[in-house]
Short mmCIF file of C-alpha atoms and ligand atoms in Angstrom, two decimals:
data_model
loop_
_atom_site.label_atom_id
_atom_site.label_comp_id
_atom_site.label_asym_id
_atom_site.label_seq_id
_atom_site.Cartn_x
_atom_site.Cartn_y
_atom_site.Cartn_z
CA MET A 164 118.62 122.75 103.83
CA PRO A 165 115.05 122.74 105.10
CA VAL A 166 114.48 123.80 108.69
CA HIS A 167 112.58 121.34 110.85
CA PRO A 168 111.06 121.98 114.25
CA THR A 169 113.60 121.29 116.99
CA THR A 170 113.68 117.97 118.79
CA VAL A 171 110.25 116.57 119.37
CA ALA A 172 109.21 115.17 122.70
CA LEU A 173 108.01 111.66 121.98
CA PRO A 174 107.01 109.64 125.05
CA THR A 175 110.10 108.32 126.82
CA ALA A 176 110.56 104.88 128.30
CA ALA A 177 112.40 104.05 131.48
CA PRO A 178 116.12 103.81 130.69
CA ASP A 179 117.10 100.28 129.77
CA PRO A 180 120.89 100.45 129.66
CA ARG A 181 121.35 96.72 129.41
CA HIS A 182 119.50 95.95 126.16
CA ARG A 183 118.45 99.19 124.48
CA PRO A 184 120.60 99.75 121.34
CA ARG A 185 122.84 102.83 121.20
CA TYR A 186 123.65 103.10 117.53
CA HIS A 187 120.66 101.46 115.86
CA PHE A 188 117.75 103.84 115.28
CA LEU A 189 114.67 103.52 117.47
CA PRO A 190 112.06 105.86 118.95
CA PRO A 191 112.52 107.03 122.56
CA ALA A 192 109.85 104.55 123.66
CA ASN A 193 107.08 102.23 122.49
CA TRP A 194 106.59 100.04 119.46
CA LEU A 195 108.41 100.24 116.10
CA ASN A 196 108.07 97.92 113.13
CA ASP A 197 108.71 98.42 109.39
CA PRO A 198 110.75 101.26 107.87
CA ASN A 199 108.48 103.29 105.58
CA GLY A 200 108.76 106.16 103.12
CA LEU A 201 112.57 106.16 102.92
CA ILE A 202 113.68 109.10 100.82
CA HIS A 203 116.72 111.36 100.37
CA TRP A 204 115.22 114.81 100.03
CA ASN A 205 117.00 118.17 99.77
CA GLY A 206 120.19 116.71 101.18
CA GLU A 207 118.51 115.01 104.14
CA TYR A 208 117.57 111.41 104.78
CA HIS A 209 113.99 110.85 105.92
CA LEU A 210 113.03 107.71 107.77
CA PHE A 211 109.39 106.97 108.56
CA TYR A 212 108.40 103.91 110.52
CA GLN A 213 105.44 101.93 111.82
CA TYR A 214 104.91 103.24 115.34
CA ASN A 215 102.45 102.84 118.21
CA PRO A 216 102.62 105.91 120.47
CA ALA A 217 100.44 104.13 123.07
CA GLY A 218 102.88 101.39 124.07
CA PRO A 219 105.47 98.76 123.15
CA PHE A 220 103.03 96.52 121.26
CA HIS A 221 101.51 96.48 117.76
CA ALA A 222 98.21 98.41 117.80
CA LEU A 223 96.69 101.44 116.04
CA ILE A 224 99.79 102.10 113.99
CA HIS A 225 100.96 105.66 113.19
CA TRP A 226 103.90 106.78 111.05
CA GLY A 227 106.86 107.97 113.11
CA HIS A 228 109.31 110.28 111.35
CA ALA A 229 113.00 111.11 111.75
CA VAL A 230 115.58 113.00 109.73
CA SER A 231 119.34 112.68 109.32
CA ALA A 232 122.05 114.54 107.47
CA ASP A 233 124.46 111.60 107.50
CA LEU A 234 122.38 108.39 107.62
CA VAL A 235 123.72 107.70 111.13
CA HIS A 236 122.62 110.47 113.54
CA TRP A 237 118.85 110.99 113.62
CA ARG A 238 116.50 113.64 114.97
CA HIS A 239 112.89 112.81 115.80
CA LEU A 240 110.21 114.82 114.02
CA PRO A 241 106.48 115.00 114.81
CA LEU A 242 104.43 111.95 113.88
CA ALA A 243 103.65 112.08 110.17
CA LEU A 244 100.43 110.08 109.93
CA ALA A 245 97.79 109.13 112.49
CA PRO A 246 94.71 106.93 111.99
CA GLU A 247 91.58 108.98 111.47
CA PRO A 248 88.34 107.85 113.13
CA GLY A 249 85.78 107.08 110.44
CA GLY A 250 88.43 107.26 107.71
CA PRO A 251 89.89 104.53 105.48
CA ASP A 252 92.87 104.29 107.87
CA GLU A 253 90.87 104.32 111.11
CA LEU A 254 92.52 101.06 112.25
CA GLY A 255 96.06 102.07 111.34
CA CYS A 256 98.38 103.72 108.85
CA TRP A 257 100.23 100.67 107.65
CA SER A 258 103.35 100.40 105.52
CA GLY A 259 104.12 102.36 102.39
CA CYS A 260 106.62 104.41 100.45
CA ALA A 261 107.51 108.00 99.55
CA VAL A 262 108.04 109.52 96.12
CA ASP A 263 108.93 112.92 94.73
CA HIS A 264 105.89 113.90 92.66
CA ASP A 265 107.12 116.91 90.68
CA GLY A 266 108.55 118.44 93.86
CA VAL A 267 105.68 117.37 96.13
CA PRO A 268 106.65 114.77 98.77
CA THR A 269 103.97 112.09 98.42
CA LEU A 270 103.33 109.08 100.64
CA VAL A 271 101.41 106.02 99.47
CA TYR A 272 100.47 103.76 102.38
CA SER A 273 98.03 101.04 103.39
CA GLY A 274 95.06 102.46 105.26
CA ASN A 275 93.81 99.72 107.57
CA SER A 276 90.07 99.53 108.24
CA ALA A 277 87.33 96.95 108.73
CA VAL A 278 87.46 96.07 105.01
CA GLY A 279 91.21 95.35 105.11
CA GLN A 280 94.08 97.45 103.74
CA ARG A 281 93.64 99.96 100.89
CA ALA A 282 96.08 102.30 99.15
CA CYS A 283 95.92 105.87 100.52
CA VAL A 284 97.86 109.00 99.58
CA ALA A 285 99.17 111.89 101.70
CA THR A 286 101.25 114.89 100.64
CA SER A 287 103.25 117.63 102.33
CA ALA A 288 103.28 121.29 101.32
CA ASP A 289 105.77 122.46 103.98
CA GLY A 290 108.89 120.38 103.40
CA MET A 291 107.61 117.27 105.21
CA GLN A 292 106.73 118.94 108.51
CA THR A 293 103.01 118.21 108.21
CA TRP A 294 101.04 115.86 105.98
CA GLN A 295 97.64 116.19 104.38
CA LYS A 296 95.67 113.09 103.46
CA PHE A 297 93.97 113.03 100.06
CA ALA A 298 90.22 113.58 100.51
CA GLY A 299 89.45 110.87 97.96
CA ASN A 300 91.26 108.08 99.89
CA PRO A 301 91.45 105.19 99.33
CA VAL A 302 92.87 105.65 95.84
CA ILE A 303 92.37 101.96 95.05
CA ALA A 304 88.97 101.00 96.42
CA ALA A 305 89.32 97.20 96.26
CA PRO A 306 91.74 94.45 95.20
CA PRO A 307 91.56 93.42 91.53
CA PRO A 308 88.34 91.51 90.85
CA GLY A 309 88.57 87.87 89.86
CA LEU A 310 91.61 87.06 92.00
CA ASP A 311 91.35 84.89 95.11
CA LEU A 312 93.82 86.75 97.29
CA VAL A 313 95.49 86.03 100.63
CA GLU A 314 95.95 89.51 102.17
CA TYR A 315 96.69 92.63 100.14
CA ARG A 316 98.86 95.56 101.29
CA ASP A 317 102.15 97.52 101.17
CA HIS A 318 103.52 99.55 98.30
CA THR A 319 106.53 100.35 96.19
CA ILE A 320 106.39 102.96 93.42
CA TRP A 321 108.67 103.96 90.55
CA GLN A 322 108.40 105.98 87.38
CA GLU A 323 109.07 104.86 83.80
CA ASP A 324 108.88 107.52 81.13
CA ALA A 325 105.97 109.62 82.37
CA VAL A 326 104.07 106.73 83.95
CA TRP A 327 104.00 105.71 87.63
CA TYR A 328 104.09 102.01 88.46
CA GLN A 329 103.18 100.46 91.77
CA LEU A 330 103.47 97.01 93.32
CA ILE A 331 101.13 95.87 96.07
CA GLY A 332 102.04 92.84 98.18
CA SER A 333 99.64 89.92 98.16
CA GLY A 334 99.26 86.18 97.70
CA ILE A 335 97.17 84.14 95.29
CA ARG A 336 95.34 81.36 97.10
CA GLY A 337 96.58 77.95 96.03
CA ALA A 338 99.63 79.44 94.29
CA GLY A 339 101.89 81.61 96.47
CA GLY A 340 103.05 85.14 97.23
CA ALA A 341 102.33 87.76 94.60
CA ALA A 342 103.45 91.26 93.66
CA LEU A 343 100.54 92.94 91.87
CA LEU A 344 101.42 95.60 89.31
CA TYR A 345 99.43 98.82 88.77
CA ARG A 346 100.03 101.93 86.67
CA SER A 347 98.93 105.55 86.93
CA ALA A 348 99.48 108.89 85.23
CA ASP A 349 99.10 110.89 88.46
CA LEU A 350 99.51 108.62 91.55
CA TYR A 351 95.76 108.95 92.26
CA ALA A 352 93.95 107.01 89.48
CA TRP A 353 95.38 103.48 89.28
CA GLU A 354 94.82 100.77 86.70
CA TYR A 355 95.60 97.11 87.48
CA VAL A 356 98.09 95.63 85.00
CA GLY A 357 98.56 92.08 86.35
CA PRO A 358 100.87 90.15 88.65
CA LEU A 359 104.54 91.07 88.15
CA CYS A 360 105.68 87.95 89.96
CA VAL A 361 103.94 84.99 91.64
CA GLY A 362 105.69 82.55 93.97
CA ASP A 363 105.13 78.86 94.47
CA ALA A 364 104.27 78.11 98.11
CA ARG A 365 104.92 74.38 97.60
CA THR A 366 108.56 74.85 96.58
CA THR A 367 111.17 74.94 99.33
CA ALA A 368 114.36 75.22 97.25
CA PRO A 369 116.36 77.36 97.18
CA VAL A 370 114.10 79.14 99.68
CA TRP A 371 110.45 78.75 100.65
CA THR A 372 108.54 81.96 99.86
CA GLY A 373 105.30 81.37 101.78
CA SER A 374 101.70 82.10 100.83
CA MET A 375 101.84 85.91 100.88
CA TRP A 376 104.43 88.66 100.32
CA GLU A 377 104.51 91.74 102.53
CA CYS A 378 106.42 94.94 101.78
CA PRO A 379 107.40 94.49 98.12
CA ASP A 380 110.32 96.60 96.89
CA PHE A 381 111.49 96.70 93.26
CA PHE A 382 114.52 98.47 91.86
CA GLU A 383 117.32 98.44 89.32
CA LEU A 384 120.74 97.35 90.58
CA GLY A 385 123.87 96.85 88.52
CA GLY A 386 121.99 96.43 85.25
CA GLN A 387 119.50 93.91 86.65
CA HIS A 388 116.35 94.22 88.76
CA VAL A 389 115.70 93.14 92.32
CA LEU A 390 112.30 92.24 93.77
CA ALA A 391 112.52 92.07 97.58
CA VAL A 392 109.53 90.80 99.58
CA SER A 393 108.93 89.65 103.15
CA VAL A 394 107.60 86.12 103.45
CA TRP A 395 104.31 85.77 105.37
CA ASP A 396 102.29 82.63 105.92
CA ALA A 397 99.18 81.98 108.01
CA GLY A 398 99.74 85.09 110.12
CA GLN A 399 103.43 84.32 110.78
CA LEU A 400 106.29 86.57 109.69
CA TYR A 401 109.28 84.65 108.29
CA TYR A 402 112.14 86.44 106.49
CA PRO A 403 112.75 88.77 103.58
CA VAL A 404 113.93 87.32 100.28
CA ALA A 405 115.22 88.90 97.08
CA PHE A 406 114.72 87.76 93.51
CA VAL A 407 117.35 89.05 91.07
CA GLY A 408 116.49 88.97 87.39
CA ASP A 409 115.63 90.83 84.22
CA TYR A 410 112.85 93.35 83.81
CA ALA A 411 111.61 94.44 80.43
CA ARG A 412 108.26 95.65 79.11
CA HIS A 413 106.63 95.22 82.54
CA ALA A 414 107.60 91.59 82.81
CA PHE A 415 110.08 90.34 85.43
CA THR A 416 112.07 87.14 84.93
CA PRO A 417 113.76 86.11 88.16
CA ALA A 418 117.02 84.21 87.82
CA ARG A 419 118.25 83.99 91.43
CA LEU A 420 116.54 83.84 94.81
CA GLY A 421 117.97 84.10 98.31
CA LYS A 422 117.30 85.31 101.84
CA LEU A 423 118.38 88.86 102.60
CA ASP A 424 119.36 87.82 106.12
CA TYR A 425 119.55 84.33 107.63
CA GLY A 426 118.47 85.44 111.11
CA SER A 427 115.01 85.64 112.67
CA SER A 428 115.13 89.33 113.52
CA PHE A 429 115.56 91.27 110.25
CA TYR A 430 112.22 91.75 108.43
CA ALA A 431 110.22 94.09 106.17
CA PRO A 432 113.22 95.91 104.66
CA GLN A 433 112.78 98.88 102.38
CA THR A 434 115.36 100.51 100.10
CA PHE A 435 115.83 103.89 98.47
CA ARG A 436 118.27 105.47 96.08
CA ASP A 437 120.23 108.35 97.56
CA ALA A 438 121.54 111.42 95.75
CA SER A 439 124.85 109.72 95.02
CA GLY A 440 123.05 106.79 93.36
CA ARG A 441 123.57 104.29 96.18
CA ARG A 442 120.82 101.76 96.97
CA VAL A 443 120.39 101.93 100.76
CA MET A 444 118.34 99.45 102.80
CA PHE A 445 116.93 99.51 106.34
CA GLY A 446 114.97 96.67 107.92
CA TRP A 447 113.07 96.13 111.13
CA MET A 448 115.00 94.26 113.85
CA ARG A 449 112.27 92.30 115.62
CA GLU A 450 112.50 91.43 119.29
CA GLN A 451 113.16 87.86 120.38
CA ARG A 452 111.91 88.19 123.92
CA ASP A 453 108.34 87.71 125.03
CA GLU A 454 105.68 90.38 125.21
CA ALA A 455 105.86 90.78 128.99
CA ALA A 456 109.58 91.58 128.72
CA GLN A 457 108.90 94.09 125.93
CA ARG A 458 106.22 95.80 128.01
CA ALA A 459 108.53 95.91 131.03
CA ALA A 460 111.28 97.51 128.89
CA GLY A 461 108.84 100.11 127.50
CA TRP A 462 110.15 99.76 123.95
CA SER A 463 110.10 97.18 121.18
CA GLY A 464 111.84 97.04 117.81
CA ALA A 465 114.74 98.91 116.20
CA MET A 466 115.99 99.60 112.69
CA SER A 467 118.86 97.66 111.21
CA LEU A 468 121.99 99.54 110.29
CA PRO A 469 121.84 101.25 106.90
CA ARG A 470 123.03 98.64 104.40
CA ILE A 471 124.38 99.50 100.96
CA LEU A 472 123.33 97.06 98.22
CA ALA A 473 125.34 96.15 95.15
CA LEU A 474 125.25 93.44 92.53
CA GLY A 475 128.36 91.25 92.46
CA ALA A 476 129.63 88.66 90.03
CA ALA A 477 127.01 86.21 88.69
CA GLY A 478 124.17 88.36 89.97
CA VAL A 479 124.98 87.83 93.66
CA LEU A 480 123.37 90.46 95.86
CA GLU A 481 125.95 92.15 98.10
CA GLN A 482 125.35 94.05 101.33
CA ARG A 483 127.79 96.29 103.18
CA PRO A 484 127.31 98.49 106.22
CA ALA A 485 127.16 102.16 105.16
CA PRO A 486 130.68 103.68 105.44
CA GLU A 487 129.16 106.64 107.32
CA LEU A 488 129.01 104.31 110.37
CA GLU A 489 132.81 104.53 110.66
CA GLN A 490 132.45 107.94 112.33
CA LEU A 491 131.12 106.13 115.43
CA ARG A 492 134.42 104.29 115.92
CA GLY A 493 136.26 104.96 119.18
CA ARG A 494 138.79 102.88 121.12
CA HIS A 495 140.48 100.38 118.84
CA ILE A 496 142.52 97.19 119.00
CA HIS A 497 144.30 95.46 116.17
CA ALA A 498 145.88 92.04 115.60
CA GLN A 499 147.47 90.66 112.48
CA ALA A 500 148.66 87.30 111.14
CA VAL A 501 148.55 85.38 114.41
CA GLY A 502 146.82 82.30 115.74
CA VAL A 503 143.49 82.24 117.53
CA ALA A 504 145.10 81.75 120.98
CA GLU A 505 147.36 84.80 120.59
CA THR A 506 144.41 86.88 119.44
CA ASN A 507 142.32 85.72 122.40
CA ALA A 508 145.07 86.83 124.78
CA LEU A 509 144.68 90.30 123.30
CA LEU A 510 140.89 90.13 123.45
CA ALA A 511 140.91 89.15 127.13
CA GLY A 512 140.86 92.86 127.98
CA VAL A 513 137.83 93.60 125.78
CA SER A 514 134.54 94.12 127.55
CA SER A 515 131.98 95.89 125.41
CA ASP A 516 128.41 95.48 124.28
CA THR A 517 128.62 98.31 121.71
CA ILE A 518 131.37 97.18 119.40
CA GLU A 519 132.27 96.66 115.76
CA ILE A 520 134.53 93.74 114.91
CA MET A 521 136.19 93.43 111.52
CA LEU A 522 137.71 89.99 111.25
CA GLU A 523 139.52 88.20 108.48
CA LEU A 524 140.06 84.52 109.27
CA ALA A 525 141.83 81.92 107.16
CA PRO A 526 140.13 78.69 108.33
CA GLY A 527 143.16 76.52 107.49
CA ASP A 528 142.30 72.91 108.38
CA ALA A 529 139.73 73.85 111.04
CA ALA A 530 136.23 72.34 110.79
CA GLU A 531 134.53 75.33 112.36
CA VAL A 532 135.70 78.87 113.12
CA GLY A 533 134.01 81.89 114.58
CA ALA A 534 133.51 84.38 117.37
CA LEU A 535 131.75 84.39 120.72
CA MET A 536 130.23 87.73 121.60
CA LEU A 537 128.48 89.10 124.70
CA ARG A 538 130.24 86.33 126.56
CA SER A 539 130.36 85.95 130.34
CA PRO A 540 133.81 84.98 131.69
CA ASP A 541 132.57 81.44 132.40
CA GLY A 542 130.92 81.14 128.97
CA ALA A 543 127.48 80.44 130.47
CA GLU A 544 126.10 83.34 128.44
CA GLN A 545 127.37 83.85 124.91
CA THR A 546 126.22 84.54 121.37
CA ARG A 547 128.02 82.28 118.92
CA LEU A 548 128.76 83.16 115.30
CA SER A 549 130.35 80.36 113.33
CA TYR A 550 131.35 79.18 109.90
CA HIS A 551 131.09 75.43 109.24
CA CYS A 552 133.78 74.86 106.66
CA ALA A 553 132.65 71.51 105.23
CA GLU A 554 128.96 72.43 105.08
CA ARG A 555 129.82 75.95 103.92
CA ARG A 556 127.31 77.46 106.30
CA LEU A 557 127.25 80.62 108.34
CA ALA A 558 125.38 80.25 111.63
CA LEU A 559 124.31 82.47 114.52
CA ASP A 560 123.52 80.60 117.72
CA THR A 561 121.59 82.56 120.36
CA THR A 562 120.47 79.54 122.40
CA ARG A 563 122.86 80.64 125.21
CA ALA A 564 122.63 84.37 124.56
CA SER A 565 120.42 84.90 127.58
CA LEU A 566 119.93 83.00 130.82
CA SER A 567 116.50 84.65 131.13
CA GLY A 568 113.45 82.55 130.32
CA SER A 569 111.75 85.44 128.54
CA ALA A 570 114.23 85.45 125.62
CA HIS A 571 113.88 82.93 122.80
CA GLY A 572 117.16 81.91 121.23
CA GLY A 573 117.85 79.48 118.42
CA VAL A 574 120.30 78.63 115.68
CA ASP A 575 119.87 80.42 112.35
CA SER A 576 122.05 79.56 109.39
CA GLY A 577 122.43 79.84 105.64
CA PRO A 578 124.85 79.08 102.84
CA LEU A 579 128.14 80.89 102.31
CA GLU A 580 130.42 79.48 99.62
CA LEU A 581 134.03 80.58 99.96
CA ALA A 582 136.16 80.37 96.83
CA ALA A 583 139.46 78.46 97.09
CA GLY A 584 141.80 80.50 99.28
CA GLU A 585 139.15 83.10 100.09
CA PRO A 586 139.27 83.97 103.81
CA LEU A 587 136.16 84.42 105.91
CA ARG A 588 135.63 88.18 106.18
CA LEU A 589 133.26 89.20 108.96
CA ARG A 590 131.86 92.58 109.95
CA ILE A 591 130.13 92.06 113.28
CA PHE A 592 128.10 94.79 114.96
CA VAL A 593 127.10 94.23 118.57
CA ASP A 594 124.77 96.86 119.94
CA ARG A 595 123.48 95.83 123.36
CA SER A 596 120.69 93.39 122.34
CA ILE A 597 121.41 93.45 118.59
CA VAL A 598 123.97 91.35 116.75
CA GLU A 599 124.15 92.21 113.04
CA VAL A 600 126.65 90.33 110.89
CA PHE A 601 127.90 90.80 107.33
CA ALA A 602 129.99 87.94 105.92
CA ASN A 603 132.12 88.33 102.78
CA GLU A 604 129.73 91.08 101.65
CA ARG A 605 127.23 88.49 100.46
CA ALA A 606 125.61 86.84 103.48
CA CYS A 607 124.02 88.47 106.51
CA VAL A 608 122.77 86.98 109.74
CA SER A 609 121.24 89.06 112.51
CA GLY A 610 119.77 88.19 115.84
CA ARG A 611 118.91 89.42 119.30
CA ALA A 612 120.65 88.67 122.57
CA TYR A 613 119.48 89.72 126.01
CA PRO A 614 122.31 88.83 128.41
CA THR A 615 121.41 88.91 132.08
CA ARG A 616 124.89 89.23 133.59
CA GLU A 617 126.78 92.51 133.77
CA SER A 618 129.92 90.61 132.81
CA SER A 619 128.46 89.23 129.54
CA ALA A 620 130.45 91.61 127.33
CA GLY A 621 133.50 89.55 126.40
CA LEU A 622 134.79 88.64 122.97
CA GLU A 623 136.63 85.46 122.05
CA LEU A 624 137.52 83.67 118.80
CA PHE A 625 137.47 79.92 118.32
CA ALA A 626 138.64 77.31 115.84
CA SER A 627 137.80 73.66 116.30
CA GLY A 628 139.12 70.53 114.59
CA GLY A 629 142.24 72.26 113.28
CA SER A 630 144.07 75.58 113.38
CA ALA A 631 143.02 78.85 111.78
CA THR A 632 144.93 82.08 111.21
CA VAL A 633 143.71 85.52 112.11
CA VAL A 634 144.74 87.41 108.97
CA ALA A 635 143.55 90.65 110.59
CA LEU A 636 141.32 91.70 113.41
CA ASP A 637 140.17 95.21 114.22
CA ALA A 638 137.68 95.98 116.94
CA TRP A 639 136.29 99.39 117.80
CA GLU A 640 134.08 100.55 120.59
CA LEU A 641 131.22 102.39 118.84
CA GLY A 642 129.63 105.60 120.09
CA ALA A 643 125.94 106.40 120.35
CA ILE A 644 123.98 108.06 117.54
CA TRP A 645 122.06 110.44 119.83
C1 FRU B 821 105.04 93.95 107.95
C2 FRU B 821 103.62 94.47 108.10
C3 FRU B 821 103.10 95.07 106.82
C4 FRU B 821 102.03 96.00 107.30
C5 FRU B 821 102.63 96.52 108.58
C6 FRU B 821 101.62 96.79 109.66
O1 FRU B 821 105.70 93.84 109.16
O2 FRU B 821 102.77 93.44 108.56
O3 FRU B 821 102.62 94.11 105.90
O4 FRU B 821 101.75 97.03 106.39
O5 FRU B 821 103.54 95.54 109.03
O6 FRU B 821 102.22 97.39 110.76
#
């Protein structure tokens, strides 16, 4: 395995034991946004990320860098990319990807400058410890002529036969989001092929896809292809969506479309294929508290848990937490085949804000079932996850997650169809201010909670309008990844 310099001293924020996650990746301090350059290289996972070393706000973005042997425990490495005064990235090294170019680790990223964002290349000759930018950057000098584009940035790259293909995120004015396809023999000279996929900003069903797509990602999964993009419109970030469809002869025919997460926190995900062939995804967990609170905390943004993607029956995209996370499990409680009240009696002793809950609930004749997390004993503060049986919707309610005025809660929801007799199967990860939920492997909803009371660490189940059965409940206290 390659040897990396020992732990790097990145600037450290004041400790924030109340809200700072313990098992979601984040830098020691300051601002983080998108995951970048994800790659499994020589037996190690590399995670790069959008980072501002100057503070917990988005400005003059660098690439942070961390490495892991197991996808769970990370070590910080020196910053990989920094904006260069006078260069094509003088206003920031924005998002991009990593590829193995005949043994040379190669990054393609968006150099931000006064003319906008342009594709730039950097390589490493010392096993990813240092990076050299290509002297001829940018490698694509301008967007394709003749297109009226709304923004233009972010990259995903793959190889077919001996040819490299690249998508750049964009939007076509008057139409919708667009993934623009390029090809190259060498990763440096690129030829524009055409749009691989264009959205329709006027259509809202099944999901509105905005006027521009950030962070395109494109990959084969279970015999089909997935195009994942993050929906942007008029300067606002919305949510990531995935199209699943067929890809042949450089044409993509989407057949299904859905949100990758129903919450308002998860954004700009990126995937990679690891050595065992798994498709692994990380996304940026955005804050949901105001800028003053982020500055006071000294940090902003974290990565989602590593999520393993798969294609289920009828082309349904499935997401599961990486099994490697199980090594964090500590103290455990278990309940089986009892009612909600009996289970709550057992849960009365639980007080934890770093916990994994695995819950299988048979809704019975209940109208709504779910779990209250980060709950104060009087219920004044609580984060509420629920399944509405008649509407077949999964919802995360953070309106009462924090009594502080600086946190902005809301109710986020999306469809979850349960087959006849299929129980609700939840994997809930609470990590201080992060709540990340996987439901029946095919719906995710994530959000942020910033409880103010020390006692807001309780867990309680509920069923309303009827009685539900707890088929099985397991809850583990989870350890830290550092
Ligand atoms: C997505 C994004 C990307 C861009 C980067 C800048 O969150 O806006 O489109 O490259 O962040 O930090």
